[in-house]
Coordinates of C-alpha atoms in Angstrom, one line a residue:
M1 CA -16.0 -12.5 6.6
K2 CA -13.2 -11.5 9.1
T3 CA -13.0 -14.8 11.2
L4 CA -12.4 -17.1 7.9
H5 CA -9.8 -14.9 7.0
S6 CA -8.1 -14.8 10.0
A7 CA -8.3 -18.8 10.1
L8 CA -7.1 -19.1 6.5
L9 CA -3.9 -16.8 7.5
K10 CA -2.8 -18.8 10.1
G11 CA -3.3 -21.9 8.0
L12 CA -1.0 -20.0 5.8
Q13 CA 2.0 -19.4 7.9
V14 CA 1.9 -22.8 8.3
G15 CA 5.6 -24.1 6.5
D16 CA 8.0 -22.7 5.1
T17 CA 6.6 -22.0 2.1
P18 CA 6.0 -18.0 0.8
W19 CA 2.7 -16.5 0.6
F20 CA -0.1 -13.8 0.5
S21 CA -3.1 -11.7 0.8
I22 CA -3.8 -9.0 -0.6
E23 CA -7.4 -7.1 -1.7
L24 CA -8.6 -6.9 -5.3
D25 CA -11.0 -5.4 -7.4
D26 CA -13.4 -8.0 -9.2
P27 CA -15.1 -6.7 -12.9
V28 CA -17.8 -9.8 -11.4
H29 CA -17.7 -9.7 -7.5
G30 CA -16.8 -6.4 -6.7
R31 CA -14.2 -6.9 -3.3
I32 CA -12.2 -9.2 -2.8
T33 CA -9.3 -10.8 -1.0
R34 CA -6.9 -13.7 -2.7
L35 CA -4.4 -15.2 -0.9
G36 CA -2.5 -18.5 -1.5
R37 CA 1.5 -19.4 -2.0
F38 CA 3.7 -18.6 -4.3
D39 CA 7.2 -20.4 -5.8
G40 CA 10.2 -19.0 -8.7
E41 CA 11.3 -16.3 -9.7
P42 CA 8.8 -12.9 -9.9
H43 CA 8.2 -12.7 -13.8
H44 CA 5.3 -10.4 -13.3
R45 CA 7.3 -7.4 -15.6
R46 CA 7.1 -9.5 -18.5
V47 CA 3.6 -9.6 -18.9
V48 CA 1.9 -7.9 -21.7
V49 CA -0.8 -5.8 -19.9
G50 CA -1.5 -3.8 -23.5
D51 CA -4.4 -4.9 -25.2
S52 CA -3.3 -6.3 -28.7
G53 CA -5.7 -9.0 -29.0
V54 CA -4.1 -12.0 -28.5
R55 CA -3.4 -13.2 -25.0
P56 CA -2.7 -16.3 -23.2
V57 CA -5.6 -18.3 -22.5
E58 CA -6.6 -17.0 -19.2
T59 CA -6.4 -19.3 -15.6
P60 CA -8.6 -18.0 -13.5
G61 CA -7.1 -17.2 -9.6
A62 CA -2.9 -18.1 -11.2
G63 CA -0.7 -15.0 -11.5
W64 CA 2.1 -13.8 -10.4
I65 CA 2.6 -11.8 -6.9
F66 CA 5.1 -9.3 -6.0
A67 CA 6.7 -5.7 -4.5
E68 CA 9.5 -3.6 -5.5
R69 CA 11.3 -1.8 -3.9
Y70 CA 11.4 2.3 -4.4
E71 CA 15.1 2.2 -5.4
G72 CA 14.7 -1.1 -7.1
G73 CA 16.8 -4.2 -6.7
A74 CA 15.4 -8.3 -6.8
P75 CA 11.8 -8.5 -6.0
L76 CA 10.2 -10.8 -3.3
G77 CA 6.7 -12.4 -5.2
G78 CA 6.7 -15.7 -8.1
Y79 CA 4.1 -17.6 -9.3
V80 CA 0.9 -18.3 -8.4
A81 CA -0.8 -21.3 -9.7
A82 CA -4.1 -21.2 -7.1
T83 CA -5.8 -18.7 -4.6
I84 CA -8.2 -18.7 -2.7
V85 CA -11.2 -15.8 -3.5
L86 CA -13.3 -14.5 -0.4
R87 CA -15.7 -11.8 -1.6
H88 CA -16.4 -9.2 0.8
G89 CA -19.7 -8.7 0.0
D90 CA -21.4 -11.8 1.1
G91 CA -18.2 -13.6 2.9
D92 CA -18.1 -16.1 0.6
A93 CA -15.1 -18.3 -0.8
W94 CA -13.7 -20.1 -3.0
V95 CA -10.4 -21.8 -4.8
E96 CA -9.5 -20.7 -8.6
G97 CA -6.6 -22.4 -10.3
E98 CA -5.0 -25.0 -12.9
A99 CA -7.0 -28.2 -12.8
N100 CA -5.5 -30.7 -11.3
S101 CA -2.2 -28.7 -10.1
Q102 CA -1.2 -30.0 -6.3
H103 CA -2.0 -26.1 -5.4
T104 CA -5.0 -25.6 -6.0
A105 CA -5.7 -29.4 -4.4
A106 CA -3.7 -27.8 -1.0
L107 CA -5.9 -25.1 -0.4
E108 CA -8.8 -27.1 -1.1
A109 CA -7.5 -28.3 1.9
L110 CA -6.7 -24.9 3.8
L111 CA -10.2 -23.8 2.8
S112 CA -11.9 -26.6 4.3
D113 CA -10.1 -26.3 7.7
A114 CA -10.3 -22.8 8.4
R115 CA -14.2 -22.9 7.3
E116 CA -14.2 -25.3 10.7
A117 CA -11.5 -23.1 12.8
A118 CA -13.9 -20.1 12.2
A119 CA -17.7 -21.7 12.5
E120 CA -15.4 -22.7 16.3
V121 CA -14.7 -19.1 17.3
R122 CA -18.5 -17.9 15.7
D123 CA -19.6 -21.0 17.9
G124 CA -18.0 -19.5 21.5
G125 CA -14.9 -21.9 21.4
P126 CA -11.1 -21.5 23.3
E127 CA -10.5 -18.9 20.5
D128 CA -13.1 -17.1 20.9
L129 CA -11.5 -14.9 24.3
A130 CA -8.8 -14.6 22.8
A131 CA -10.2 -12.9 19.5
R132 CA -12.2 -10.4 22.1
Q133 CA -9.0 -9.2 23.8
L134 CA -7.0 -8.6 20.2
A135 CA -9.8 -6.5 19.4
E136 CA -9.5 -4.4 22.4
P137 CA -7.4 -1.1 21.9
H138 CA -3.6 -0.3 22.1
H139 CA -2.3 2.5 24.7
D140 CA -2.4 5.4 23.1
G141 CA 0.8 6.6 24.6
D142 CA 3.9 8.2 23.3
E143 CA 6.2 6.0 24.6
A144 CA 6.7 2.2 23.4
H145 CA 5.5 -0.8 24.6
A146 CA 7.5 -2.4 26.9
G147 CA 10.6 -4.3 25.4
L148 CA 10.1 -2.4 21.8
T149 CA 11.7 0.2 20.9
V150 CA 11.7 3.5 18.0
Q151 CA 14.2 4.9 17.0
W152 CA 13.5 7.0 14.0
R153 CA 16.5 8.0 11.4
H154 CA 16.0 11.8 12.0
D155 CA 15.1 13.6 15.1
D156 CA 12.5 16.3 15.0
A157 CA 15.3 19.1 14.3
S158 CA 16.8 17.4 12.0
Y159 CA 13.9 16.6 10.2
L160 CA 12.9 20.2 10.5
E161 CA 15.7 21.3 8.8
H162 CA 16.0 19.0 5.9
I163 CA 12.2 20.3 5.1
G164 CA 13.4 24.0 5.4
A165 CA 16.2 22.3 2.5
C166 CA 12.9 20.8 0.2
V167 CA 11.0 24.4 0.6
A168 CA 14.2 26.4 -0.4
A169 CA 14.5 24.8 -3.2
V170 CA 11.1 24.1 -4.8
S171 CA 11.3 27.8 -3.7
E172 CA 13.5 28.2 -6.9
D173 CA 12.6 25.7 -9.3
G174 CA 8.6 25.8 -8.6
G175 CA 8.8 22.2 -7.9
V176 CA 7.6 19.8 -5.3
R177 CA 9.0 17.6 -3.0
C178 CA 8.5 14.6 -1.2
L179 CA 11.2 14.2 1.7
T180 CA 10.3 11.2 3.7
N181 CA 11.3 10.0 7.0
M182 CA 11.9 5.8 8.4
A183 CA 11.9 4.3 12.2
T184 CA 13.1 1.2 12.8
V185 CA 11.2 -0.4 15.4
T186 CA 13.2 -2.7 17.7
A187 CA 11.2 -6.1 19.2
P188 CA 12.9 -8.4 21.8
A189 CA 11.1 -11.4 19.6
P190 CA 10.2 -12.1 15.9
F191 CA 7.3 -9.7 14.6
D192 CA 3.6 -11.1 13.5
P193 CA 2.8 -10.7 9.8
V194 CA -0.5 -11.7 10.7
S195 CA -1.2 -10.4 13.8
V196 CA 0.3 -6.6 12.7
S197 CA -1.6 -6.9 9.3
E198 CA -5.0 -7.7 11.8
A199 CA -4.1 -4.6 14.3
L200 CA -3.5 -2.1 11.2
T201 CA -6.8 -3.3 9.5
R202 CA -9.0 -2.4 12.8
S203 CA -8.0 1.2 12.9
S204 CA -6.8 1.4 8.8
A205 CA -8.8 -0.4 6.4
A206 CA -8.1 0.3 2.9
P207 CA -8.7 -0.6 -0.7
R208 CA -5.1 -1.9 -1.6
A209 CA -4.4 -4.4 1.5
A210 CA -1.5 -7.1 1.9
I211 CA 0.6 -9.0 3.4
I212 CA 3.7 -11.0 1.6
V213 CA 5.4 -13.4 3.6
E214 CA 8.7 -14.3 1.5
G215 CA 11.2 -15.7 3.9
D216 CA 12.1 -13.6 7.2
V217 CA 11.1 -10.6 4.9
A218 CA 7.3 -9.8 4.7
L219 CA 5.9 -7.0 4.0
V220 CA 2.3 -5.5 5.5
S221 CA 0.5 -2.5 3.9
A222 CA -2.6 -0.9 4.7
S223 CA -2.3 1.5 1.3
P224 CA -5.2 3.2 -0.2
E225 CA -2.8 4.9 -3.1
T226 CA -3.7 2.7 -6.5
F227 CA 0.3 3.2 -8.4
V228 CA -1.4 1.1 -11.7
A229 CA -4.3 -0.7 -12.5
C230 CA -5.1 -2.1 -16.2
A231 CA -7.9 -3.8 -17.0
S232 CA -7.9 -5.4 -20.6
G233 CA -5.6 -2.3 -21.6
V234 CA -6.8 0.6 -20.3
V235 CA -3.8 1.9 -17.8
E236 CA -4.9 4.0 -14.2
T237 CA -3.4 5.2 -11.4
E238 CA -4.0 7.6 -9.1
P239 CA -1.2 10.2 -7.6
M240 CA -2.4 10.9 -3.8
K241 CA -0.6 14.3 -2.1
G242 CA -2.7 16.1 0.3
T243 CA -4.0 14.6 3.7
R244 CA -6.1 15.7 6.5
P245 CA -7.0 14.1 9.2
R246 CA -10.4 12.1 9.7
G247 CA -12.3 14.3 12.3
T248 CA -13.1 13.3 15.8
T249 CA -17.4 14.2 15.7
P250 CA -19.1 14.2 11.8
E251 CA -19.2 18.1 11.7
V252 CA -15.5 18.3 12.4
D253 CA -15.0 15.7 9.7
E254 CA -16.8 17.0 7.1
A255 CA -14.8 20.4 8.4
L256 CA -11.8 18.7 7.9
R257 CA -13.0 17.2 4.1
E258 CA -14.0 20.6 2.7
E259 CA -10.5 22.2 4.5
L260 CA -8.6 19.9 2.1
R261 CA -10.7 20.4 -0.5
S262 CA -10.5 24.0 -1.0
S263 CA -6.5 24.0 0.1
E264 CA -4.7 26.1 -2.6
K265 CA -1.2 24.5 -1.8
E266 CA -2.1 20.8 -1.6
R267 CA -4.6 21.3 -5.0
Q268 CA -0.9 23.1 -6.5
E269 CA 1.3 19.8 -5.4
N270 CA -1.2 17.4 -6.1
L271 CA -1.9 18.9 -9.5
A272 CA 2.1 19.2 -10.5
V273 CA 2.5 15.7 -9.5
T274 CA -1.0 14.6 -11.9
E275 CA 0.7 16.4 -14.5
R276 CA 4.0 14.6 -14.6
V277 CA 2.2 11.3 -14.6
V278 CA 0.9 12.1 -17.6
A279 CA 4.3 13.0 -19.3
E280 CA 4.9 9.2 -18.1
L281 CA 2.0 7.2 -19.0
D282 CA 2.4 9.2 -22.4
A283 CA 5.5 6.9 -23.1
V284 CA 3.2 3.6 -23.0
C285 CA 0.3 4.8 -23.9
A286 CA -1.6 6.1 -27.6
S287 CA -0.8 9.2 -28.4
G288 CA -3.5 11.5 -27.5
S289 CA -5.4 8.8 -24.7
V290 CA -3.9 10.0 -21.5
H291 CA -6.3 12.2 -19.6
V292 CA -7.5 13.3 -16.4
A293 CA -10.9 11.9 -15.6
R294 CA -11.4 13.4 -12.0
P295 CA -8.9 16.0 -10.9
C296 CA -8.2 16.6 -6.8
V297 CA -11.2 14.7 -5.6
V298 CA -11.3 14.1 -1.7
K299 CA -11.5 10.1 -0.2
S300 CA -11.5 9.5 3.0
Y301 CA -10.3 6.4 5.0
G302 CA -9.5 5.0 8.3
Q303 CA -7.1 7.9 9.2
V304 CA -6.9 10.4 7.1
H305 CA -8.6 12.4 3.9
Q306 CA -6.5 12.3 0.9
L307 CA -7.2 13.7 -2.1
V308 CA -5.9 12.3 -5.3
S309 CA -6.2 12.3 -8.9
E310 CA -7.9 10.0 -12.0
V311 CA -5.7 9.7 -14.3
R312 CA -6.5 7.3 -17.6
G313 CA -4.9 5.9 -21.0
Q314 CA -4.6 3.4 -23.6
L315 CA -2.1 1.1 -23.5
L316 CA 0.1 0.8 -27.0
E317 CA -0.9 -3.2 -27.8
S318 CA 2.7 -4.5 -26.9
A319 CA 3.1 -2.6 -23.8
T320 CA 4.4 -5.3 -21.1
L321 CA 4.0 -4.4 -17.2
G322 CA 7.3 -3.8 -16.5
E323 CA 8.0 -1.3 -19.2
V324 CA 4.5 0.6 -18.0
L325 CA 6.4 0.1 -14.4
D326 CA 9.7 1.5 -15.6
A327 CA 8.1 4.6 -17.1
M328 CA 6.5 5.4 -13.5
S329 CA 9.5 4.2 -11.4
P330 CA 9.9 5.5 -9.1
A331 CA 6.4 7.2 -7.9
A332 CA 6.0 11.1 -8.4
S333 CA 3.8 11.5 -6.0
M334 CA 7.2 9.6 -3.6
T335 CA 9.6 11.4 -4.9
G336 CA 7.5 14.8 -6.0
V337 CA 8.5 16.9 -9.4
P338 CA 10.7 17.6 -11.5
K339 CA 11.7 14.2 -10.9
A340 CA 15.8 13.3 -11.9
T341 CA 16.6 16.6 -9.5
A342 CA 14.3 15.5 -6.4
V343 CA 15.8 12.0 -6.2
R344 CA 18.9 13.1 -6.2
H345 CA 18.5 16.1 -3.4
L346 CA 15.9 13.3 -0.9
A347 CA 18.7 10.4 -1.5
E348 CA 20.8 13.3 0.1
L349 CA 19.0 14.6 3.0
E350 CA 17.4 11.4 3.6
D351 CA 20.5 9.3 4.2
G352 CA 19.5 5.8 3.6
P353 CA 17.6 3.8 1.5
R354 CA 12.9 3.7 1.5
G355 CA 13.5 0.1 0.9
L356 CA 10.0 -1.5 0.3
Y357 CA 8.0 1.3 1.5
S358 CA 7.5 4.0 -1.4
G359 CA 8.4 0.9 -4.1
C360 CA 4.8 -1.3 -5.1
Y361 CA 3.6 -3.9 -5.2
G362 CA 0.5 -6.2 -7.2
W363 CA -1.3 -8.6 -8.4
V364 CA -1.3 -9.7 -12.4
S365 CA -3.1 -12.6 -14.1
V366 CA -2.2 -14.9 -16.2
S367 CA -3.0 -13.4 -19.5
G368 CA -2.2 -9.8 -18.8
A369 CA -5.9 -8.8 -18.8
D370 CA -5.9 -8.3 -15.0
A371 CA -3.5 -5.7 -12.9
Q372 CA -3.5 -4.1 -10.0
V373 CA -0.6 -2.5 -8.7
A374 CA -0.4 -0.3 -4.9
M375 CA 1.8 2.1 -3.6
A376 CA 3.9 0.8 -0.5
I377 CA 2.4 3.4 2.4
R378 CA 1.3 3.4 5.5
C379 CA 3.4 -0.4 5.5
A380 CA 6.0 -2.0 7.5
E381 CA 8.6 -4.3 6.4
L382 CA 9.5 -6.7 8.7
R383 CA 12.9 -8.7 9.5
G384 CA 12.5 -11.1 11.8
S385 CA 12.3 -8.2 15.7
T386 CA 12.9 -5.3 13.5
A387 CA 10.0 -3.2 11.5
L388 CA 10.8 -0.8 8.9
V389 CA 8.2 2.0 9.1
G390 CA 8.5 4.5 6.5
A391 CA 6.1 8.2 6.6
G392 CA 6.5 11.5 4.3
G393 CA 4.8 14.0 2.8
G394 CA 5.2 16.5 -0.3
L395 CA 6.6 19.8 0.4
T396 CA 5.5 23.2 -1.9
A397 CA 6.9 26.6 -1.5
A398 CA 4.0 27.2 1.0
S399 CA 4.7 24.7 3.3
R400 CA 4.6 25.2 7.1
P401 CA 7.6 23.3 8.7
D402 CA 5.6 22.7 11.6
E403 CA 2.2 21.0 9.7
E404 CA 4.8 18.9 7.5
L405 CA 6.2 17.1 10.8
A406 CA 2.7 16.7 12.0
E407 CA 1.5 15.3 8.9
V408 CA 4.3 12.2 9.0
K409 CA 3.8 11.1 12.6
L410 CA 0.3 11.1 11.6
K411 CA 0.8 9.2 8.7
A412 CA 2.7 6.2 10.7
R413 CA 0.5 6.1 13.9
A414 CA -1.2 3.9 12.7
V415 CA 1.4 1.5 11.9
L416 CA 4.0 2.6 15.1
K417 CA 0.3 1.3 17.2
A418 CA -0.4 -1.8 15.2
L419 CA 3.4 -2.9 15.7
G420 CA 3.1 -2.4 19.7
A421 CA 4.7 1.2 19.2
G422 CA 2.5 3.6 20.6
Y423 CA 2.4 7.1 19.0
P424 CA 4.5 9.1 18.0
R425 CA 4.0 12.6 19.8
V426 CA 2.3 15.3 17.1
L427 CA 3.5 18.6 17.6

C-alpha cells in the first residue's frame, strides 16, 4: 500500500492544480486514505452536519477539503469532485466521484499509472534502490543538515521565562495555558511535501495524517488529535492534554504509559480543558446530550503517549460545520482555560502568529453526513524553501519549567527530523 500511495502522491504533484491526501475513518472500509485535486473556494463551513433528516444526495468521493489557521483568515482548500480511495486493510484502491466528471476520469487514469509504477518498484525496478535509501534513518544529531538553518522564535532562556510567567498566572486563576514556540527551517531549495510527509510517516504514523498543497503553501501533518468528527448528527471531539515519550524497551514503554495515566497534574490539565470543550459543544448540541464518554484514556503513537478524553453530543438539526468550528475555535487544547484570558496572555508572550499550526484541517462530504477534522499539530507549514514548525504544551501551577521545555522539543523532533533539520537537544 505504501508503494502505491507514494506513486499516487508523485502523480498528484504533476501540474499546478491544488491537491491533497488525508487519512480518514470509513464506516464500511475502516481506515482509508482519500487523495485527489480540488478547486474553487472552500465553502466547507456552509455544510449542514446536524441530522435534520433531509440531506442532499450523497455523492461518494465528493466533498470539501480544507485547512484553517489558528488566527483565522482565508483557509486553504476547495471543492473535491472525485477522490481516489486507498483502503489500509488490504491495499485495494478505487475512484469515487461525480459520474461522467472529467475529474473522475483523470483520477482513474492516475490510479492506473500509479499501479504500474508501484508494480515496477515491487519487481525491483530502477526506483527500488532509491526507495530503500529513503527508508534509511536520518542522522539524529542536534545540528541541521548541510545548508539548512533552524531558528526558534524564542531561545531556551526566553521560553523558560515565558513558562514561568504562565505558571505564575495559572497559580492565580487556577487555569491552564498552552504556550507554544515556533521554529523556522530554511533550506537552499524548496521543500518537497511528499518527501517530508513520507519521512514523517516513517517515524510518526498517525490516524489524522494529511498533505494539503495549494500554490506555494503546503500543510504536512502527522496529527493524532481529532478536533471534530460528525457522523449522522453526532459530534465527537477528543481533547488531548498530557504527554510522555515512548520507551526504548517494552518495559520502559509500559512504565511511561502508567506514569502518564496516574499523573494527577496531567489529569487535572486534561479535565480542565475537557470541561471547557463540553461547555462549547453545548452551544451547538441538543440540551443535555453532551457528555464525556471516556475521560483521560492513554493512547499511544509513534513518538509519544497522549492522555485523551472523548466527548460526544447530538448536534442541533440545523448546525453547520462552520457553527461547530466557531463554537470550538481556537481549540481549548491549544489555548488553555479560561480561554479568553489564555488567548490574550499567549498572544503577548508568543509574539507572532501560529499560522496553520494549532489550527485545523479536514474533510466533509457533500451531504454533511461525514465530517472529520483534525487538530493541526505535529505538522509543518511549507512555503517554498521555508518551513514553520510549531510545538507547545499545557502549563498548570504544578508544571516544572525544565520538563515543559523538554516536552516541546520532544513534540518537534519528528517533524524537524523529517525536514532534515536534525533533533533539537533535549535538556
